[in-house]
XYZ file of C-alpha atoms in Angstrom:
434
model
C 106.330 33.345 68.352
C 107.871 34.451 65.064
C 106.248 37.838 65.360
C 107.294 38.293 68.968
C 110.828 36.999 68.447
C 111.252 39.616 65.743
C 110.300 42.524 68.059
C 113.675 42.766 69.867
C 115.499 42.553 66.537
C 115.242 46.344 66.441
C 117.410 46.559 69.556
C 119.683 43.749 68.399
C 120.285 45.392 65.024
C 121.025 48.689 66.773
C 123.520 46.915 69.040
C 125.229 44.933 66.277
C 125.532 47.847 63.844
C 127.239 50.087 66.399
C 128.967 47.186 68.210
C 130.778 46.054 65.060
C 132.372 49.501 64.758
C 134.528 48.615 67.767
C 133.623 51.850 69.566
C 132.713 50.840 73.142
C 131.791 54.459 73.959
C 129.248 54.609 71.149
C 127.792 51.234 72.161
C 127.545 52.409 75.769
C 125.835 55.589 74.512
C 123.255 53.552 72.603
C 122.776 51.388 75.714
C 122.142 54.427 77.909
C 120.010 56.139 75.274
C 117.922 53.023 74.657
C 117.287 52.735 78.393
C 116.013 56.317 78.479
C 113.799 55.822 75.412
C 112.422 52.547 76.743
C 111.560 54.221 80.034
C 109.789 57.107 78.286
C 108.110 55.253 75.400
C 107.153 52.080 77.240
C 105.638 54.107 80.062
C 102.803 54.276 77.540
C 102.915 50.542 76.884
C 99.403 50.406 78.335
C 98.284 51.351 74.823
C 99.320 47.868 73.740
C 98.341 45.940 76.865
C 95.093 47.700 77.701
C 93.836 47.577 74.133
C 94.572 43.846 73.831
C 92.452 42.932 76.849
C 89.565 45.300 76.076
C 89.498 44.353 72.386
C 89.529 40.644 73.214
C 86.661 41.073 75.672
C 84.609 43.138 73.212
C 85.291 40.575 70.491
C 84.367 37.693 72.816
C 81.099 39.441 73.703
C 80.406 40.013 69.957
C 80.500 43.808 70.301
C 82.067 44.508 66.921
C 81.141 48.184 66.913
C 83.109 48.660 70.119
C 86.049 46.730 68.623
C 86.364 49.359 65.884
C 85.856 52.203 68.352
C 88.701 50.871 70.504
C 91.008 50.952 67.483
C 90.186 54.584 66.719
C 90.531 55.635 70.350
C 93.839 53.801 70.648
C 95.601 55.359 67.667
C 94.173 58.780 68.528
C 95.478 58.648 72.093
C 98.803 57.129 71.012
C 99.502 59.715 68.329
C 98.529 62.610 70.605
C 100.765 61.410 73.440
C 103.613 60.906 70.968
C 103.450 64.482 69.709
C 103.387 65.660 73.325
C 106.618 63.740 74.000
C 108.181 65.241 70.879
C 107.303 68.741 72.078
C 109.023 68.129 75.431
C 112.006 66.136 74.150
C 114.675 68.673 75.203
C 113.787 68.896 78.929
C 113.080 65.147 79.086
C 116.461 64.296 77.562
C 118.343 66.742 79.790
C 116.655 65.431 82.924
C 117.296 61.791 82.046
C 120.969 62.344 81.258
C 121.433 64.346 84.450
C 120.100 61.415 86.466
C 121.885 58.667 84.465
C 125.182 60.233 83.426
C 127.715 57.764 82.059
C 130.572 60.179 81.420
C 131.092 62.933 78.847
C 131.528 60.756 75.724
C 128.802 58.275 76.639
C 126.349 61.054 77.505
C 127.051 62.842 74.207
C 126.381 59.669 72.198
C 123.266 58.941 74.261
C 121.963 62.477 73.709
C 122.328 62.147 69.933
C 120.505 58.803 69.983
C 117.659 59.994 72.230
C 117.100 63.251 70.310
C 116.688 61.327 67.057
C 114.399 58.700 68.580
C 111.927 61.293 69.881
C 110.991 62.159 66.288
C 109.510 58.683 66.015
C 107.443 59.006 69.220
C 104.019 59.684 67.615
C 104.411 56.704 65.294
C 105.837 54.416 67.987
C 102.960 55.001 70.412
C 100.327 54.653 67.688
C 101.938 51.344 66.661
C 101.612 50.175 70.281
C 97.852 50.648 69.957
C 97.703 48.958 66.549
C 99.632 45.943 67.811
C 97.408 45.618 70.883
C 94.273 45.771 68.751
C 95.527 43.100 66.350
C 96.565 40.802 69.200
C 93.195 41.269 70.899
C 91.539 39.975 67.735
C 93.993 37.081 67.530
C 95.441 38.441 64.263
C 98.986 37.345 65.052
C 99.944 36.902 61.398
C 99.086 40.545 60.704
C 101.132 41.587 63.748
C 104.042 39.529 62.385
C 103.896 41.295 59.018
C 103.908 44.669 60.782
C 106.966 43.740 62.835
C 108.843 42.335 59.838
C 108.321 45.580 57.925
C 109.616 47.597 60.876
C 112.664 45.359 61.394
C 113.603 45.357 57.717
C 113.269 49.143 57.527
C 115.279 49.589 60.719
C 118.096 47.359 59.461
C 118.427 49.142 56.127
C 118.282 52.609 57.672
C 120.741 51.738 60.477
C 123.316 50.255 58.131
C 123.003 53.161 55.718
C 123.233 55.882 58.364
C 125.965 54.312 60.518
C 128.178 52.222 58.238
C 127.409 54.343 55.179
C 127.134 57.922 56.512
C 129.174 57.413 59.704
C 126.522 58.999 61.945
C 127.211 56.813 65.003
C 124.643 56.634 67.810
C 122.629 59.484 66.269
C 122.285 57.468 63.070
C 120.998 54.485 65.048
C 118.322 56.685 66.628
C 117.333 58.276 63.310
C 117.122 54.882 61.591
C 114.849 53.448 64.263
C 112.633 56.560 64.249
C 112.253 56.311 60.475
C 111.337 52.640 60.760
C 108.619 53.497 63.286
C 106.924 55.861 60.824
C 107.095 53.228 58.086
C 105.549 50.733 60.521
C 102.716 53.151 61.333
C 101.719 53.537 57.687
C 101.918 49.759 57.228
C 99.853 49.154 60.373
C 97.066 51.483 59.291
C 96.825 49.665 55.955
C 96.754 46.252 57.690
C 94.071 47.315 60.177
C 91.976 48.730 57.347
C 92.004 45.341 55.658
C 91.202 43.512 58.899
C 88.249 45.828 59.625
C 87.062 45.922 56.028
C 87.290 49.715 55.960
C 90.068 52.280 56.104
C 90.671 54.135 59.401
C 89.302 57.294 57.765
C 86.136 55.479 56.672
C 85.697 54.048 60.170
C 86.092 57.528 61.644
C 83.436 58.967 59.332
C 80.828 56.366 60.232
C 81.280 56.742 63.985
C 79.450 59.596 65.728
C 81.777 61.722 67.797
C 79.579 61.055 70.813
C 80.251 57.310 70.563
C 84.033 57.639 70.309
C 84.004 60.004 73.283
C 81.502 57.960 75.293
C 82.300 58.708 78.935
C 81.655 55.211 80.230
C 83.861 53.523 77.625
C 86.621 56.135 77.968
C 86.482 55.825 81.751
C 86.953 52.067 81.447
C 89.855 52.534 79.026
C 91.621 55.084 81.201
C 90.977 53.159 84.430
C 92.677 50.084 83.012
C 95.414 52.148 81.392
C 96.146 54.143 84.553
C 97.001 51.039 86.545
C 98.882 49.483 83.627
C 100.921 52.668 83.235
C 101.959 52.588 86.897
C 102.788 48.903 86.524
C 104.829 49.499 83.374
C 106.750 52.426 84.858
C 107.548 50.372 87.957
C 108.981 47.523 85.868
C 110.838 49.931 83.570
C 112.494 51.387 86.640
C 114.051 47.965 87.178
C 115.786 48.158 83.786
C 116.657 51.810 84.292
C 118.199 50.985 87.661
C 120.113 48.116 86.042
C 121.563 50.458 83.406
C 122.418 53.042 86.052
C 124.197 50.380 88.103
C 126.170 49.319 85.019
C 127.063 52.922 84.165
C 128.374 53.365 87.709
C 130.820 50.511 87.040
C 132.150 52.006 83.758
C 131.461 52.140 80.021
C 132.656 48.568 79.400
C 130.316 47.089 82.011
C 127.421 49.216 80.741
C 128.061 48.053 77.159
C 128.421 44.393 78.196
C 125.227 44.442 80.248
C 123.390 45.982 77.279
C 124.578 43.131 75.057
C 123.266 40.582 77.568
C 119.942 42.392 77.735
C 119.484 41.598 74.044
C 119.466 37.889 74.965
C 116.816 38.580 77.589
C 114.770 40.662 75.149
C 114.699 37.861 72.581
C 113.570 35.347 75.208
C 111.018 37.698 76.753
C 109.390 38.631 73.465
C 109.458 35.080 72.106
C 107.832 33.651 75.230
C 105.456 36.610 75.359
C 103.873 35.031 72.283
C 102.272 32.529 74.671
C 101.408 35.322 77.103
C 99.757 37.303 74.298
C 97.810 34.225 73.265
C 96.725 33.915 76.894
C 95.695 37.598 76.893
C 93.398 37.116 73.919
C 92.008 33.754 75.089
C 91.518 34.869 78.696
C 89.831 38.082 77.559
C 87.521 36.190 75.233
C 86.740 33.616 77.950
C 85.815 36.343 80.413
C 83.793 38.153 77.745
C 81.846 34.928 77.221
C 81.739 34.155 80.963
C 83.337 30.719 80.437
C 85.342 29.288 83.335
C 86.437 26.153 81.370
C 87.816 28.279 78.508
C 89.641 30.438 81.046
C 91.351 27.438 82.704
C 92.199 25.823 79.377
C 93.795 29.039 78.125
C 96.053 29.197 81.187
C 97.023 25.530 81.143
C 97.926 25.191 77.471
C 99.830 28.447 77.130
C 101.745 27.890 80.390
C 102.874 24.403 79.393
C 104.255 25.660 76.097
C 105.870 28.698 77.734
C 107.747 26.630 80.335
C 108.999 24.214 77.689
C 110.033 27.098 75.459
C 111.836 28.795 78.356
C 113.828 25.642 79.120
C 114.875 25.249 75.466
C 115.956 28.904 75.145
C 117.956 28.674 78.374
C 119.756 25.595 77.069
C 120.532 27.259 73.725
C 121.993 30.320 75.475
C 124.350 28.174 77.537
C 125.500 26.319 74.415
C 125.711 29.135 71.839
C 125.737 32.323 73.901
C 129.433 33.166 73.693
C 129.470 32.691 69.929
C 126.569 35.116 69.576
C 128.321 37.696 71.768
C 131.402 37.392 69.563
C 129.252 38.202 66.525
C 127.753 41.255 68.209
C 130.858 43.070 69.483
C 134.517 43.422 68.500
C 135.865 45.137 71.631
C 137.749 42.435 73.659
C 136.957 43.915 77.084
C 133.248 44.110 76.316
C 133.271 40.509 75.086
C 135.019 39.190 78.197
C 132.674 41.014 80.564
C 129.553 39.897 78.704
C 130.775 36.291 78.549
C 131.477 36.238 82.289
C 127.900 37.203 83.186
C 126.170 35.242 80.404
C 124.894 32.516 82.817
C 122.612 35.057 84.513
C 121.043 36.104 81.208
C 120.766 32.445 80.184
C 118.722 31.560 83.278
C 116.174 34.337 82.767
C 114.047 32.571 80.080
C 113.322 29.680 82.453
C 112.931 31.797 85.590
C 110.903 34.453 83.797
C 108.365 32.219 82.037
C 105.917 32.050 84.999
C 105.953 35.834 85.505
C 105.405 36.542 81.801
C 102.508 34.088 81.656
C 100.856 35.620 84.706
C 101.227 39.034 83.068
C 99.320 37.685 80.080
C 96.529 36.260 82.212
C 95.987 39.454 84.209
C 96.323 41.763 81.196
C 93.709 39.712 79.332
C 91.473 39.947 82.390
C 92.179 43.729 82.557
C 93.054 43.385 86.248
C 95.187 46.497 86.343
C 95.267 46.878 90.126
C 96.793 43.445 90.661
C 99.412 44.105 87.981
C 100.148 47.529 89.478
C 100.518 46.338 93.065
C 102.704 43.353 92.164
C 105.017 45.457 89.990
C 105.447 48.218 92.574
C 106.283 45.701 95.307
C 108.696 43.830 93.029
C 110.527 47.022 92.076
C 110.863 48.120 95.704
C 112.267 44.727 96.720
C 114.663 44.717 93.745
C 116.113 48.153 94.546
C 116.606 47.144 98.181
C 118.361 43.926 97.109
C 120.580 45.753 94.602
C 121.669 48.279 97.232
C 122.416 45.444 99.632
C 124.587 43.640 97.043
C 126.530 46.676 95.756
C 129.795 45.601 97.445
C 129.861 42.651 95.010
C 130.027 44.844 91.881
C 128.417 43.532 88.699
C 127.836 40.130 90.331
C 125.515 41.803 92.804
C 123.850 43.748 89.985
C 122.952 40.559 88.114
C 121.920 38.556 91.190
C 119.441 41.273 92.142
C 118.155 41.674 88.586
C 117.654 37.943 88.025
C 115.741 37.698 91.306
C 113.114 40.150 90.015
C 111.598 37.471 87.783
C 110.939 35.209 90.753
C 109.569 38.154 92.740
C 107.211 39.092 89.883
C 105.773 35.570 89.706
C 105.248 35.319 93.468
C 103.663 38.750 93.962
C 101.299 38.454 90.977
C 100.503 34.776 91.550
C 99.025 35.685 94.922
C 96.107 37.338 93.065
C 95.277 34.325 90.866
C 92.820 32.557 93.247
C 90.777 35.768 93.546
C 90.663 36.161 89.777
C 89.421 32.603 89.371
C 86.645 33.144 91.932
C 85.491 36.300 90.135
C 84.498 34.629 86.846
C 80.783 35.090 86.265
C 78.532 33.115 83.885
C 77.749 34.859 80.599
C 74.048 35.132 81.340
C 74.789 37.420 84.309
C 76.582 39.916 82.056
C 73.570 41.693 80.650
C 73.975 44.152 77.819
C 77.413 42.953 76.779
C 79.080 44.444 79.863
C 82.663 43.516 80.568
C 83.318 41.180 83.522
C 86.381 43.208 84.457
């Protein structure tokens, strides 16, 4: 939970550093830019999710050679995709801003932020893979250290570039990109210690034919393909939310971005239980153990629901004080405070959907995740369009409803998953049950 709660601190630090300048336009620019980057970068979030499930299953089946191979494949694919994004940053940025324009000043700030963030793309995507690998092995303490290093670096760089050098939204983007490269170097060192050999040493002792094994790569890409579609579908929800806020003005866009930081903290904190479920479910399926599978779901879900209720209560009690610490613009504060109850309810409403994500990611059931996410996104967009006459109230009602929709659509696949569990002795040769 500590490691996961620290993940959104990158976004919170970005928001606070620029929010305390009192420039609502710059904060709105960071909000719009962060939405664009999240859509682009997290479209490749399958590197984290897919690697967690596959690593956990390989570890549960005692296939340690494949565990190391998954690490090398993950960082190789992540780094390559990141450099590809960097090469196409100009057309990607132009296209995104054309679709999600928030006005001349906001778009200019967003462009500066996005351009700087793309220089961290190779590191960011490789870190996705590293984090997924560590979580698949249950090395949560190592993942925590990695996140702490990234957050500390991001804070120092942001403060120096924005408050010190006066670089505004561009400084926020550059600071975060720099922190991602520092995190990559740290992650490679950590993984080397976990594996007992440096990444370079691992690469030397693996035949090229094994790393490029068609069957294993096909499995990796099959899982990742569905997870990518699922991730893009859910990211479209947040992109649509930002676009709806931008349509209502810079103040509303900035206020909604502040409230999203509350949701990010809750989502990542409670995802700690989902990630535990991913590893435990993957290991249970790798071992072909139905009792371990059920126990993993029950224990993690109980803790997640309790945690969600406590976070919701804390947001209702302390939320306005936190908003006051984050921004100095009065209009942004008032708007954020008015819609705080919606953000406060999300931890409780979202806990079931996040836990189900963990179960199905650990089971590498990409098709179920894909289908549920696509249906949820379609229903959300229809609901948002229907509620547009109600302004930002309609925006938040539709957005909050997505968490219930996610739980219902994905939960429908749970009985089939339970029926599919096969005893370990039927999984000859260490094959994966998923």
